[in-house]
Amino acid sequence: MALKLKTALCLLSVIAIGLVVFRITFLDYSGCFLGQSSSAYDSEENNNVLFARRLNWSIEPFLTAKTKLSEDAFNWWKLIQMEKRDFAVYKATVSKLFEIFPPTPDLGKACSARCRTCAVVGNSANLKGSGYGRLIDYQDVIIRMNFGPTKGYEKDVGTRTTYRVMYPESAMDLNNSTHLVLFPFKIQDLDWLIKAFTTGFSGRSYAAVKSKIKANKDLVKVINPAFMMYSHKIWLEGKGTYPSTGFMTVILALHICDEVQVFGYGADSDGNWSHYFEVLRNKNFKTGIHPGKHEHEILQQLAYEKTVKLYQGL
Ligand SMILES: *[C@@H]1O[C@H](CO)[C@@H](O)[C@H](O)[C@H]1NC(C)=O
Ligand SMILES: *[C@@H]1O[C@H](CO)[C@@H](O)[C@H](O)[C@H]1NC(C)=O
Ligand SMILES: *[C@@H]1O[C@H](CO)[C@@H](O)[C@H](O)[C@H]1NC(C)=O
Ligand SMILES: *[C@@H]1O[C@H](CO)[C@@H](O)[C@H](O)[C@H]1NC(C)=O
């Protein structure tokens, strides 16, 4: 026990010293915490920080008309939901995508004049009664997920939404100033996006999916399958089938924000993995097919090393 404690303390001080060096190096460079300064992060002192070891700026989070997906990434992506169609169909669908949506989605350049702060808002029941609404609304960029509502929950979750990440089954209509960020898990998800903005989607292979969506098409962004593979292979070291949307959204925020505050992740004070806006029906749900426990450990490590600030309710 004593030995364990000693080891832990030793590790703690090593990390603490590392962090001080890391912050000083970085703050000297640009004044923001998470910036795209490879020199600061590549230095040896910072190698004990998860952020520095795993983050790879060269992975593009969003697809552009110029993105060249590797065959390797396509083969990883096609297995996550058993895609049967081949790479040629994928490529043809992606080129159709960029006839409708912006071919070079704006990243909202991180770290220009000042730090761009982001709130990543998950849907955990630990938001209930948290009173985080004002703190969330105070951030420059607010990223929400799937159905997570604001109406009726403003005090705890805030009001503004800059980005809403979704997949077809979790889609909802958006305010004209909100960016729709699609996580595609199969080619049909890309088809759905095109049709939901044009003719309407009428395929029957989804259980329940909106045929049309109201959102600003100039603000649509599609996650790069290579970014999903990187979230899985690098950030989760390949554990589980593939990462949850919530986990990939935190990694996305590390790439596009200068400061990341995370709300509404994890279980509530009783250990329930439920949503703030609905009663949990299946108590054994836990985190489904996603490696939830491991994802949570990574998130806590990121919070511990001060890469993100994690708010877990009362
Ligand atoms: C970052 O990703 C690129 C593209 O996959 C890869 O070539 C490069 O080796 C990676 N860099 C590091 C430091 O892992
Ligand atoms: C969209 O939401 C913002 C607040 O996030 C609000 O100020 C604006 O009026 C809304 N726009 C529309 C078209 O509803
Ligand atoms: C929505 O936003 C776009 C700019 O992105 C603007 O051109 C358009 O007029 C807006 N539509 C409405 C209904 O506010
Ligand atoms: C956790 O779930 C149980 C059973 O549904 C419920 O009684 C309890 O109030 C929940 N805990 C919180 C903090 O909401």
mmCIF file of C-alpha atoms and ligand atoms in Angstrom:
data_model
loop_
_atom_site.group_PDB
_atom_site.id
_atom_site.type_symbol
_atom_site.label_atom_id
_atom_site.label_comp_id
_atom_site.label_asym_id
_atom_site.label_seq_id
_atom_site.Cartn_x
_atom_site.Cartn_y
_atom_site.Cartn_z
ATOM 1 C CA MET A 1 0.000 0.000 0.000
ATOM 2 C CA ALA A 2 2.722 2.436 1.091
ATOM 3 C CA LEU A 3 4.793 1.532 -1.915
ATOM 4 C CA LYS A 4 1.840 2.121 -4.194
ATOM 5 C CA LEU A 5 1.242 5.497 -2.621
ATOM 6 C CA LYS A 6 4.880 6.437 -3.048
ATOM 7 C CA THR A 7 4.860 5.428 -6.693
ATOM 8 C CA ALA A 8 1.681 7.399 -7.213
ATOM 9 C CA LEU A 9 3.123 10.486 -5.538
ATOM 10 C CA CYS A 10 6.297 10.196 -7.538
ATOM 11 C CA LEU A 11 4.339 9.909 -10.759
ATOM 12 C CA LEU A 12 2.218 12.846 -9.681
ATOM 13 C CA SER A 13 5.197 15.120 -9.187
ATOM 14 C CA VAL A 14 6.758 14.069 -12.483
ATOM 15 C CA ILE A 15 3.525 14.901 -14.230
ATOM 16 C CA ALA A 16 3.162 18.160 -12.335
ATOM 17 C CA ILE A 17 6.651 19.302 -13.304
ATOM 18 C CA GLY A 18 5.982 18.216 -16.858
ATOM 19 C CA LEU A 19 2.821 20.262 -16.897
ATOM 20 C CA VAL A 20 4.500 23.394 -15.610
ATOM 21 C CA VAL A 21 7.170 23.167 -18.295
ATOM 22 C CA PHE A 22 4.521 22.364 -20.861
ATOM 23 C CA ARG A 23 2.328 25.313 -19.969
ATOM 24 C CA ILE A 24 5.185 27.771 -19.808
ATOM 25 C CA THR A 25 6.593 26.614 -23.122
ATOM 26 C CA PHE A 26 3.247 26.893 -24.689
ATOM 27 C CA LEU A 27 2.068 30.154 -23.192
ATOM 28 C CA ASP A 28 5.290 31.762 -24.367
ATOM 29 C CA TYR A 29 4.496 30.658 -27.816
ATOM 30 C CA SER A 30 1.000 32.009 -28.397
ATOM 31 C CA GLY A 31 -0.928 32.740 -25.245
ATOM 32 C CA CYS A 32 -3.407 29.927 -25.770
ATOM 33 C CA PHE A 33 -3.385 26.581 -24.101
ATOM 34 C CA LEU A 34 -4.107 24.190 -26.948
ATOM 35 C CA GLY A 35 -2.533 25.657 -30.027
ATOM 36 C CA GLN A 36 -1.128 24.171 -33.139
ATOM 37 C CA SER A 37 2.445 24.566 -32.101
ATOM 38 C CA SER A 38 4.177 21.345 -32.927
ATOM 39 C CA SER A 39 7.465 22.611 -31.505
ATOM 40 C CA ALA A 40 6.019 23.048 -28.037
ATOM 41 C CA TYR A 41 4.376 19.649 -28.044
ATOM 42 C CA ASP A 42 7.152 17.676 -29.613
ATOM 43 C CA SER A 43 9.724 18.606 -27.003
ATOM 44 C CA GLU A 44 10.869 15.837 -24.702
ATOM 45 C CA GLU A 45 9.549 17.374 -21.491
ATOM 46 C CA ASN A 46 6.019 17.057 -22.762
ATOM 47 C CA ASN A 47 6.114 13.443 -23.766
ATOM 48 C CA ASN A 48 4.405 12.336 -20.583
ATOM 49 C CA VAL A 49 1.285 14.297 -21.451
ATOM 50 C CA LEU A 50 -1.335 12.226 -23.223
ATOM 51 C CA PHE A 51 -2.312 15.203 -25.347
ATOM 52 C CA ALA A 52 1.219 15.596 -26.669
ATOM 53 C CA ARG A 53 1.691 11.890 -27.253
ATOM 54 C CA ARG A 54 -1.544 11.230 -29.101
ATOM 55 C CA LEU A 55 -2.642 14.385 -30.848
ATOM 56 C CA ASN A 56 -1.694 14.459 -34.510
ATOM 57 C CA TRP A 57 -2.424 17.798 -36.179
ATOM 58 C CA SER A 58 -1.981 16.353 -39.631
ATOM 59 C CA ILE A 59 -5.237 14.384 -39.358
ATOM 60 C CA GLU A 60 -8.005 16.528 -40.869
ATOM 61 C CA PRO A 61 -11.171 16.353 -38.763
ATOM 62 C CA PHE A 62 -13.536 17.319 -41.586
ATOM 63 C CA LEU A 63 -13.782 16.012 -45.121
ATOM 64 C CA THR A 64 -12.981 18.501 -47.854
ATOM 65 C CA ALA A 65 -13.255 18.073 -51.598
ATOM 66 C CA LYS A 66 -9.483 17.557 -51.578
ATOM 67 C CA THR A 67 -9.290 14.929 -48.841
ATOM 68 C CA LYS A 68 -7.607 11.764 -50.066
ATOM 69 C CA LEU A 69 -8.863 8.984 -47.860
ATOM 70 C CA SER A 70 -6.376 6.139 -47.707
ATOM 71 C CA GLU A 71 -7.504 2.642 -48.613
ATOM 72 C CA ASP A 72 -6.446 1.598 -45.134
ATOM 73 C CA ALA A 73 -8.775 4.136 -43.510
ATOM 74 C CA PHE A 74 -11.605 3.168 -45.830
ATOM 75 C CA ASN A 75 -11.159 -0.502 -44.917
ATOM 76 C CA TRP A 76 -11.269 0.314 -41.208
ATOM 77 C CA TRP A 77 -14.344 2.513 -41.667
ATOM 78 C CA LYS A 78 -16.252 -0.012 -43.749
ATOM 79 C CA LEU A 79 -16.020 -2.634 -41.015
ATOM 80 C CA ILE A 80 -17.582 -0.545 -38.256
ATOM 81 C CA GLN A 81 -21.090 -0.976 -39.634
ATOM 82 C CA MET A 82 -20.455 -3.677 -42.227
ATOM 83 C CA GLU A 83 -20.489 -1.511 -45.326
ATOM 84 C CA LYS A 84 -20.798 -3.742 -48.383
ATOM 85 C CA ARG A 85 -20.223 -1.180 -51.095
ATOM 86 C CA ASP A 86 -16.699 -0.477 -52.264
ATOM 87 C CA PHE A 87 -14.261 2.425 -52.257
ATOM 88 C CA ALA A 88 -15.375 3.608 -55.707
ATOM 89 C CA VAL A 89 -18.952 4.078 -54.460
ATOM 90 C CA TYR A 90 -17.651 5.934 -51.422
ATOM 91 C CA LYS A 91 -15.598 8.288 -53.594
ATOM 92 C CA ALA A 92 -18.481 8.948 -55.976
ATOM 93 C CA THR A 93 -20.792 9.718 -53.051
ATOM 94 C CA VAL A 94 -18.283 12.085 -51.493
ATOM 95 C CA SER A 95 -17.911 14.017 -54.737
ATOM 96 C CA LYS A 96 -21.690 14.400 -54.904
ATOM 97 C CA LEU A 97 -21.577 15.689 -51.343
ATOM 98 C CA PHE A 98 -19.377 18.589 -52.346
ATOM 99 C CA GLU A 99 -21.680 19.652 -55.138
ATOM 100 C CA ILE A 100 -24.081 20.684 -52.388
ATOM 101 C CA PHE A 101 -22.006 21.454 -49.308
ATOM 102 C CA PRO A 102 -18.958 23.712 -48.869
ATOM 103 C CA PRO A 103 -15.931 21.944 -50.374
ATOM 104 C CA THR A 104 -13.586 23.444 -47.801
ATOM 105 C CA PRO A 105 -15.481 23.739 -44.528
ATOM 106 C CA ASP A 106 -14.184 26.581 -42.419
ATOM 107 C CA LEU A 107 -12.268 25.370 -39.383
ATOM 108 C CA GLY A 108 -12.821 28.643 -37.578
ATOM 109 C CA LYS A 109 -9.071 28.974 -37.251
ATOM 110 C CA ALA A 110 -7.930 28.230 -33.752
ATOM 111 C CA CYS A 111 -5.708 30.682 -31.935
ATOM 112 C CA SER A 112 -5.843 33.763 -34.117
ATOM 113 C CA ALA A 113 -6.144 36.931 -32.066
ATOM 114 C CA ARG A 114 -7.278 35.269 -28.880
ATOM 115 C CA CYS A 115 -8.140 31.890 -27.482
ATOM 116 C CA ARG A 116 -11.190 30.198 -28.842
ATOM 117 C CA THR A 117 -12.913 28.533 -25.924
ATOM 118 C CA CYS A 118 -15.267 25.633 -26.474
ATOM 119 C CA ALA A 119 -17.895 23.901 -24.400
ATOM 120 C CA VAL A 120 -18.472 20.295 -25.376
ATOM 121 C CA VAL A 121 -21.857 19.398 -23.951
ATOM 122 C CA GLY A 122 -22.712 15.722 -23.613
ATOM 123 C CA ASN A 123 -26.119 14.423 -22.608
ATOM 124 C CA SER A 124 -25.369 12.877 -19.226
ATOM 125 C CA ALA A 125 -27.866 13.098 -16.407
ATOM 126 C CA ASN A 126 -25.113 14.681 -14.314
ATOM 127 C CA LEU A 127 -26.182 17.981 -15.911
ATOM 128 C CA LYS A 128 -29.517 17.850 -14.055
ATOM 129 C CA GLY A 129 -29.585 20.611 -11.479
ATOM 130 C CA SER A 130 -25.952 21.538 -12.253
ATOM 131 C CA GLY A 131 -26.659 25.198 -13.035
ATOM 132 C CA TYR A 132 -23.910 25.146 -15.736
ATOM 133 C CA GLY A 133 -26.054 26.981 -18.313
ATOM 134 C CA ARG A 134 -24.422 30.394 -17.954
ATOM 135 C CA LEU A 135 -20.918 28.978 -17.927
ATOM 136 C CA ILE A 136 -21.678 27.014 -21.107
ATOM 137 C CA ASP A 137 -23.188 30.029 -22.866
ATOM 138 C CA TYR A 138 -20.124 32.071 -21.942
ATOM 139 C CA GLN A 139 -17.849 29.977 -24.221
ATOM 140 C CA ASP A 140 -17.177 31.067 -27.811
ATOM 141 C CA VAL A 141 -18.153 27.767 -29.358
ATOM 142 C CA ILE A 142 -20.765 25.373 -28.002
ATOM 143 C CA ILE A 143 -20.808 21.825 -29.318
ATOM 144 C CA ARG A 144 -23.866 19.680 -28.571
ATOM 145 C CA MET A 145 -24.756 16.121 -29.418
ATOM 146 C CA ASN A 146 -27.632 14.307 -31.072
ATOM 147 C CA PHE A 147 -31.026 15.103 -29.575
ATOM 148 C CA GLY A 148 -29.721 16.931 -26.501
ATOM 149 C CA PRO A 149 -32.326 19.714 -26.087
ATOM 150 C CA THR A 150 -31.789 23.189 -24.673
ATOM 151 C CA LYS A 151 -35.424 24.276 -24.443
ATOM 152 C CA GLY A 152 -36.658 23.724 -20.928
ATOM 153 C CA TYR A 153 -33.125 22.950 -19.665
ATOM 154 C CA GLU A 154 -31.461 26.339 -20.167
ATOM 155 C CA LYS A 155 -30.360 26.730 -16.564
ATOM 156 C CA ASP A 156 -28.323 23.540 -16.706
ATOM 157 C CA VAL A 157 -27.243 23.323 -20.345
ATOM 158 C CA GLY A 158 -27.341 26.866 -21.763
ATOM 159 C CA THR A 159 -29.073 28.181 -24.846
ATOM 160 C CA ARG A 160 -26.642 28.617 -27.750
ATOM 161 C CA THR A 161 -25.459 25.891 -30.125
ATOM 162 C CA THR A 162 -22.593 26.492 -32.535
ATOM 163 C CA TYR A 163 -22.086 22.915 -33.688
ATOM 164 C CA ARG A 164 -24.457 19.990 -33.371
ATOM 165 C CA VAL A 165 -22.923 16.615 -34.055
ATOM 166 C CA MET A 166 -25.282 13.917 -35.256
ATOM 167 C CA TYR A 167 -25.781 10.864 -37.437
ATOM 168 C CA PRO A 168 -28.937 10.230 -39.479
ATOM 169 C CA GLU A 169 -30.728 8.319 -36.720
ATOM 170 C CA SER A 170 -30.149 11.166 -34.262
ATOM 171 C CA ALA A 171 -30.770 14.057 -36.633
ATOM 172 C CA MET A 172 -32.837 17.106 -35.775
ATOM 173 C CA ASP A 173 -33.686 20.434 -37.420
ATOM 174 C CA LEU A 174 -31.273 23.225 -36.622
ATOM 175 C CA ASN A 175 -31.233 26.964 -36.230
ATOM 176 C CA ASN A 176 -29.859 28.722 -39.321
ATOM 177 C CA SER A 177 -26.709 29.720 -37.450
ATOM 178 C CA THR A 178 -25.835 26.235 -36.130
ATOM 179 C CA HIS A 179 -23.320 24.024 -37.948
ATOM 180 C CA LEU A 180 -24.510 20.507 -38.682
ATOM 181 C CA VAL A 181 -21.618 18.094 -38.132
ATOM 182 C CA LEU A 182 -22.326 14.621 -39.498
ATOM 183 C CA PHE A 183 -20.532 11.540 -38.201
ATOM 184 C CA PRO A 184 -20.896 9.095 -41.103
ATOM 185 C CA PHE A 185 -20.741 5.399 -40.214
ATOM 186 C CA LYS A 186 -21.582 4.035 -43.659
ATOM 187 C CA ILE A 187 -22.021 5.251 -47.243
ATOM 188 C CA GLN A 188 -25.769 5.454 -46.778
ATOM 189 C CA ASP A 189 -25.265 8.122 -44.108
ATOM 190 C CA LEU A 190 -23.640 10.310 -46.778
ATOM 191 C CA ASP A 191 -26.514 9.536 -49.163
ATOM 192 C CA TRP A 192 -28.935 10.485 -46.429
ATOM 193 C CA LEU A 193 -27.242 13.860 -45.914
ATOM 194 C CA ILE A 194 -27.436 14.691 -49.609
ATOM 195 C CA LYS A 195 -31.086 13.653 -49.866
ATOM 196 C CA ALA A 196 -32.213 15.181 -46.581
ATOM 197 C CA PHE A 197 -31.163 18.553 -48.042
ATOM 198 C CA THR A 198 -32.512 17.979 -51.539
ATOM 199 C CA THR A 199 -35.128 15.471 -52.677
ATOM 200 C CA GLY A 200 -35.833 13.906 -49.295
ATOM 201 C CA PHE A 201 -34.553 10.520 -48.193
ATOM 202 C CA SER A 202 -36.851 7.560 -48.682
ATOM 203 C CA GLY A 203 -34.624 4.508 -48.192
ATOM 204 C CA ARG A 204 -36.081 1.980 -45.799
ATOM 205 C CA SER A 205 -32.969 0.522 -44.251
ATOM 206 C CA TYR A 206 -32.970 2.828 -41.253
ATOM 207 C CA ALA A 207 -35.309 2.092 -38.379
ATOM 208 C CA ALA A 208 -36.485 5.676 -38.194
ATOM 209 C CA VAL A 209 -34.816 8.545 -39.914
ATOM 210 C CA LYS A 210 -35.897 12.016 -40.923
ATOM 211 C CA SER A 211 -36.569 12.281 -44.631
ATOM 212 C CA LYS A 212 -35.767 16.001 -44.750
ATOM 213 C CA ILE A 213 -33.846 18.246 -42.444
ATOM 214 C CA LYS A 214 -33.962 21.979 -41.885
ATOM 215 C CA ALA A 215 -30.495 23.399 -41.432
ATOM 216 C CA ASN A 216 -28.152 25.830 -43.135
ATOM 217 C CA LYS A 217 -26.400 23.861 -45.883
ATOM 218 C CA ASP A 218 -23.516 26.339 -45.974
ATOM 219 C CA LEU A 219 -22.628 25.291 -42.448
ATOM 220 C CA VAL A 220 -22.572 21.522 -42.988
ATOM 221 C CA LYS A 221 -19.408 19.619 -42.094
ATOM 222 C CA VAL A 222 -18.755 15.914 -42.435
ATOM 223 C CA ILE A 223 -16.294 14.083 -40.208
ATOM 224 C CA ASN A 224 -13.415 12.492 -42.074
ATOM 225 C CA PRO A 225 -13.435 8.672 -41.698
ATOM 226 C CA ALA A 226 -9.660 8.894 -41.216
ATOM 227 C CA PHE A 227 -10.311 11.066 -38.176
ATOM 228 C CA MET A 228 -12.631 8.394 -36.766
ATOM 229 C CA MET A 229 -9.952 5.763 -37.312
ATOM 230 C CA TYR A 230 -7.372 7.961 -35.605
ATOM 231 C CA SER A 231 -9.714 8.500 -32.623
ATOM 232 C CA HIS A 232 -9.999 4.730 -32.353
ATOM 233 C CA LYS A 233 -6.480 3.510 -33.114
ATOM 234 C CA ILE A 234 -4.460 6.291 -31.532
ATOM 235 C CA TRP A 235 -6.647 7.779 -28.803
ATOM 236 C CA LEU A 236 -8.309 4.544 -27.701
ATOM 237 C CA GLU A 237 -5.436 2.277 -28.724
ATOM 238 C CA GLY A 238 -7.875 0.238 -30.788
ATOM 239 C CA LYS A 239 -10.035 -0.797 -27.836
ATOM 240 C CA GLY A 240 -13.704 -1.606 -28.445
ATOM 241 C CA THR A 241 -15.476 -1.771 -31.792
ATOM 242 C CA TYR A 242 -15.261 1.939 -32.483
ATOM 243 C CA PRO A 243 -15.437 5.067 -30.333
ATOM 244 C CA SER A 244 -18.662 6.689 -29.232
ATOM 245 C CA THR A 245 -19.724 9.912 -30.902
ATOM 246 C CA GLY A 246 -19.242 11.650 -27.565
ATOM 247 C CA PHE A 247 -15.622 10.558 -27.317
ATOM 248 C CA MET A 248 -14.811 11.495 -30.916
ATOM 249 C CA THR A 249 -16.376 14.904 -30.285
ATOM 250 C CA VAL A 250 -13.938 15.583 -27.449
ATOM 251 C CA ILE A 251 -11.036 14.691 -29.757
ATOM 252 C CA LEU A 252 -12.571 16.951 -32.421
ATOM 253 C CA ALA A 253 -12.671 19.799 -29.903
ATOM 254 C CA LEU A 254 -8.969 19.285 -29.119
ATOM 255 C CA HIS A 255 -8.309 19.892 -32.813
ATOM 256 C CA ILE A 256 -10.508 22.942 -33.384
ATOM 257 C CA CYS A 257 -10.466 24.771 -30.036
ATOM 258 C CA ASP A 258 -7.823 26.486 -27.959
ATOM 259 C CA GLU A 259 -9.481 25.645 -24.681
ATOM 260 C CA VAL A 260 -11.897 22.790 -24.073
ATOM 261 C CA GLN A 261 -14.441 22.589 -21.275
ATOM 262 C CA VAL A 262 -16.364 19.349 -21.102
ATOM 263 C CA PHE A 263 -19.856 19.108 -19.622
ATOM 264 C CA GLY A 264 -22.396 16.300 -19.380
ATOM 265 C CA TYR A 265 -20.040 13.318 -19.701
ATOM 266 C CA GLY A 266 -20.088 10.240 -17.514
ATOM 267 C CA ALA A 267 -22.520 8.777 -15.072
ATOM 268 C CA ASP A 268 -24.614 10.654 -12.540
ATOM 269 C CA SER A 269 -23.954 10.555 -8.796
ATOM 270 C CA ASP A 270 -25.664 7.123 -8.569
ATOM 271 C CA GLY A 271 -23.611 5.674 -11.412
ATOM 272 C CA ASN A 272 -26.501 5.832 -13.902
ATOM 273 C CA TRP A 273 -25.480 6.292 -17.528
ATOM 274 C CA SER A 274 -28.563 8.203 -18.502
ATOM 275 C CA HIS A 275 -29.606 11.428 -20.221
ATOM 276 C CA TYR A 276 -30.588 14.713 -18.575
ATOM 277 C CA PHE A 277 -33.749 14.925 -20.672
ATOM 278 C CA GLU A 278 -35.283 11.476 -20.318
ATOM 279 C CA VAL A 279 -35.838 8.684 -17.861
ATOM 280 C CA LEU A 280 -33.457 5.789 -18.302
ATOM 281 C CA ARG A 281 -35.402 2.776 -19.523
ATOM 282 C CA ASN A 282 -32.752 0.118 -19.786
ATOM 283 C CA LYS A 283 -30.632 0.159 -16.668
ATOM 284 C CA ASN A 284 -28.167 -2.325 -18.108
ATOM 285 C CA PHE A 285 -27.422 -0.188 -21.124
ATOM 286 C CA LYS A 286 -24.150 1.202 -19.742
ATOM 287 C CA THR A 287 -22.328 2.457 -22.820
ATOM 288 C CA GLY A 288 -23.499 -0.066 -25.405
ATOM 289 C CA ILE A 289 -20.912 -1.332 -27.877
ATOM 290 C CA HIS A 290 -18.487 1.488 -27.151
ATOM 291 C CA PRO A 291 -15.516 1.063 -24.847
ATOM 292 C CA GLY A 292 -17.130 3.465 -22.381
ATOM 293 C CA LYS A 293 -14.950 2.682 -19.396
ATOM 294 C CA HIS A 294 -11.760 3.192 -21.347
ATOM 295 C CA GLU A 295 -13.104 6.349 -22.984
ATOM 296 C CA HIS A 296 -13.907 7.712 -19.568
ATOM 297 C CA GLU A 297 -10.428 6.937 -18.296
ATOM 298 C CA ILE A 298 -8.885 8.824 -21.214
ATOM 299 C CA LEU A 299 -11.166 11.769 -20.564
ATOM 300 C CA GLN A 300 -10.206 11.792 -16.899
ATOM 301 C CA GLN A 301 -6.546 11.632 -17.823
ATOM 302 C CA LEU A 302 -7.005 14.618 -20.153
ATOM 303 C CA ALA A 303 -8.677 16.471 -17.297
ATOM 304 C CA TYR A 304 -5.944 15.472 -14.864
ATOM 305 C CA GLU A 305 -3.216 16.794 -17.147
ATOM 306 C CA LYS A 306 -5.316 19.953 -17.714
ATOM 307 C CA THR A 307 -5.767 19.449 -21.420
ATOM 308 C CA VAL A 308 -9.509 19.759 -20.842
ATOM 309 C CA LYS A 309 -11.573 20.995 -17.936
ATOM 310 C CA LEU A 310 -14.162 18.430 -16.915
ATOM 311 C CA TYR A 311 -17.382 19.450 -15.190
ATOM 312 C CA GLN A 312 -19.186 16.479 -13.711
ATOM 313 C CA GLY A 313 -22.119 17.987 -11.916
ATOM 314 C CA LEU A 314 -22.779 18.145 -8.239
HETATM 315 C C1 LIG B 1 0.280 11.709 -38.091
HETATM 316 O O1 LIG B 1 -0.573 11.189 -39.087
HETATM 317 C C2 LIG B 1 0.049 11.086 -40.367
HETATM 318 C C3 LIG B 1 -1.036 10.671 -41.349
HETATM 319 O O2 LIG B 1 -1.646 9.466 -40.950
HETATM 320 C C4 LIG B 1 1.183 10.094 -40.296
HETATM 321 O O3 LIG B 1 1.804 9.976 -41.549
HETATM 322 C C5 LIG B 1 2.168 10.573 -39.258
HETATM 323 O O4 LIG B 1 3.190 9.606 -39.090
HETATM 324 C C6 LIG B 1 1.479 10.810 -37.915
HETATM 325 N N1 LIG B 1 2.414 11.448 -37.013
HETATM 326 C C7 LIG B 1 2.731 10.932 -35.838
HETATM 327 C C8 LIG B 1 3.676 11.724 -35.017
HETATM 328 O O5 LIG B 1 2.265 9.872 -35.463
HETATM 329 C C1 LIG B 2 -30.439 31.068 -33.682
HETATM 330 O O1 LIG B 2 -30.021 31.006 -32.345
HETATM 331 C C2 LIG B 2 -29.429 32.190 -31.862
HETATM 332 C C3 LIG B 2 -28.960 31.893 -30.450
HETATM 333 O O2 LIG B 2 -28.088 30.815 -30.477
HETATM 334 C C4 LIG B 2 -30.401 33.324 -31.910
HETATM 335 O O3 LIG B 2 -29.778 34.520 -31.486
HETATM 336 C C5 LIG B 2 -30.902 33.493 -33.337
HETATM 337 O O4 LIG B 2 -31.923 34.464 -33.373
HETATM 338 C C6 LIG B 2 -31.445 32.183 -33.885
HETATM 339 N N1 LIG B 2 -31.731 32.337 -35.307
HETATM 340 C C7 LIG B 2 -32.843 31.869 -35.857
HETATM 341 C C8 LIG B 2 -32.954 32.059 -37.339
HETATM 342 O O5 LIG B 2 -33.704 31.304 -35.197
HETATM 343 C C1 LIG B 3 -29.224 31.727 -43.043
HETATM 344 O O1 LIG B 3 -27.843 32.042 -43.072
HETATM 345 C C2 LIG B 3 -27.351 32.338 -44.367
HETATM 346 C C3 LIG B 3 -25.864 32.596 -44.245
HETATM 347 O O2 LIG B 3 -25.184 31.438 -43.814
HETATM 348 C C4 LIG B 3 -28.071 33.522 -44.957
HETATM 349 O O3 LIG B 3 -27.605 33.756 -46.279
HETATM 350 C C5 LIG B 3 -29.585 33.264 -44.981
HETATM 351 O O4 LIG B 3 -30.245 34.398 -45.406
HETATM 352 C C6 LIG B 3 -30.051 32.854 -43.583
HETATM 353 N N1 LIG B 3 -31.445 32.465 -43.643
HETATM 354 C C7 LIG B 3 -32.341 32.837 -42.743
HETATM 355 C C8 LIG B 3 -33.724 32.319 -42.925
HETATM 356 O O5 LIG B 3 -32.068 33.557 -41.785
HETATM 357 C C1 LIG B 4 -30.424 6.672 -11.015
HETATM 358 O O1 LIG B 4 -31.423 5.758 -11.480
HETATM 359 C C2 LIG B 4 -32.314 5.314 -10.470
HETATM 360 C C3 LIG B 4 -33.227 4.290 -11.109
HETATM 361 O O2 LIG B 4 -33.803 4.761 -12.284
HETATM 362 C C4 LIG B 4 -33.080 6.511 -9.887
HETATM 363 O O3 LIG B 4 -33.934 6.075 -8.854
HETATM 364 C C5 LIG B 4 -32.084 7.532 -9.345
HETATM 365 O O4 LIG B 4 -32.769 8.684 -8.894
HETATM 366 C C6 LIG B 4 -31.092 7.922 -10.441
HETATM 367 N N1 LIG B 4 -30.099 8.825 -9.885
HETATM 368 C C7 LIG B 4 -30.019 10.129 -10.189
HETATM 369 C C8 LIG B 4 -28.941 10.921 -9.530
HETATM 370 O O5 LIG B 4 -30.758 10.666 -11.008
#
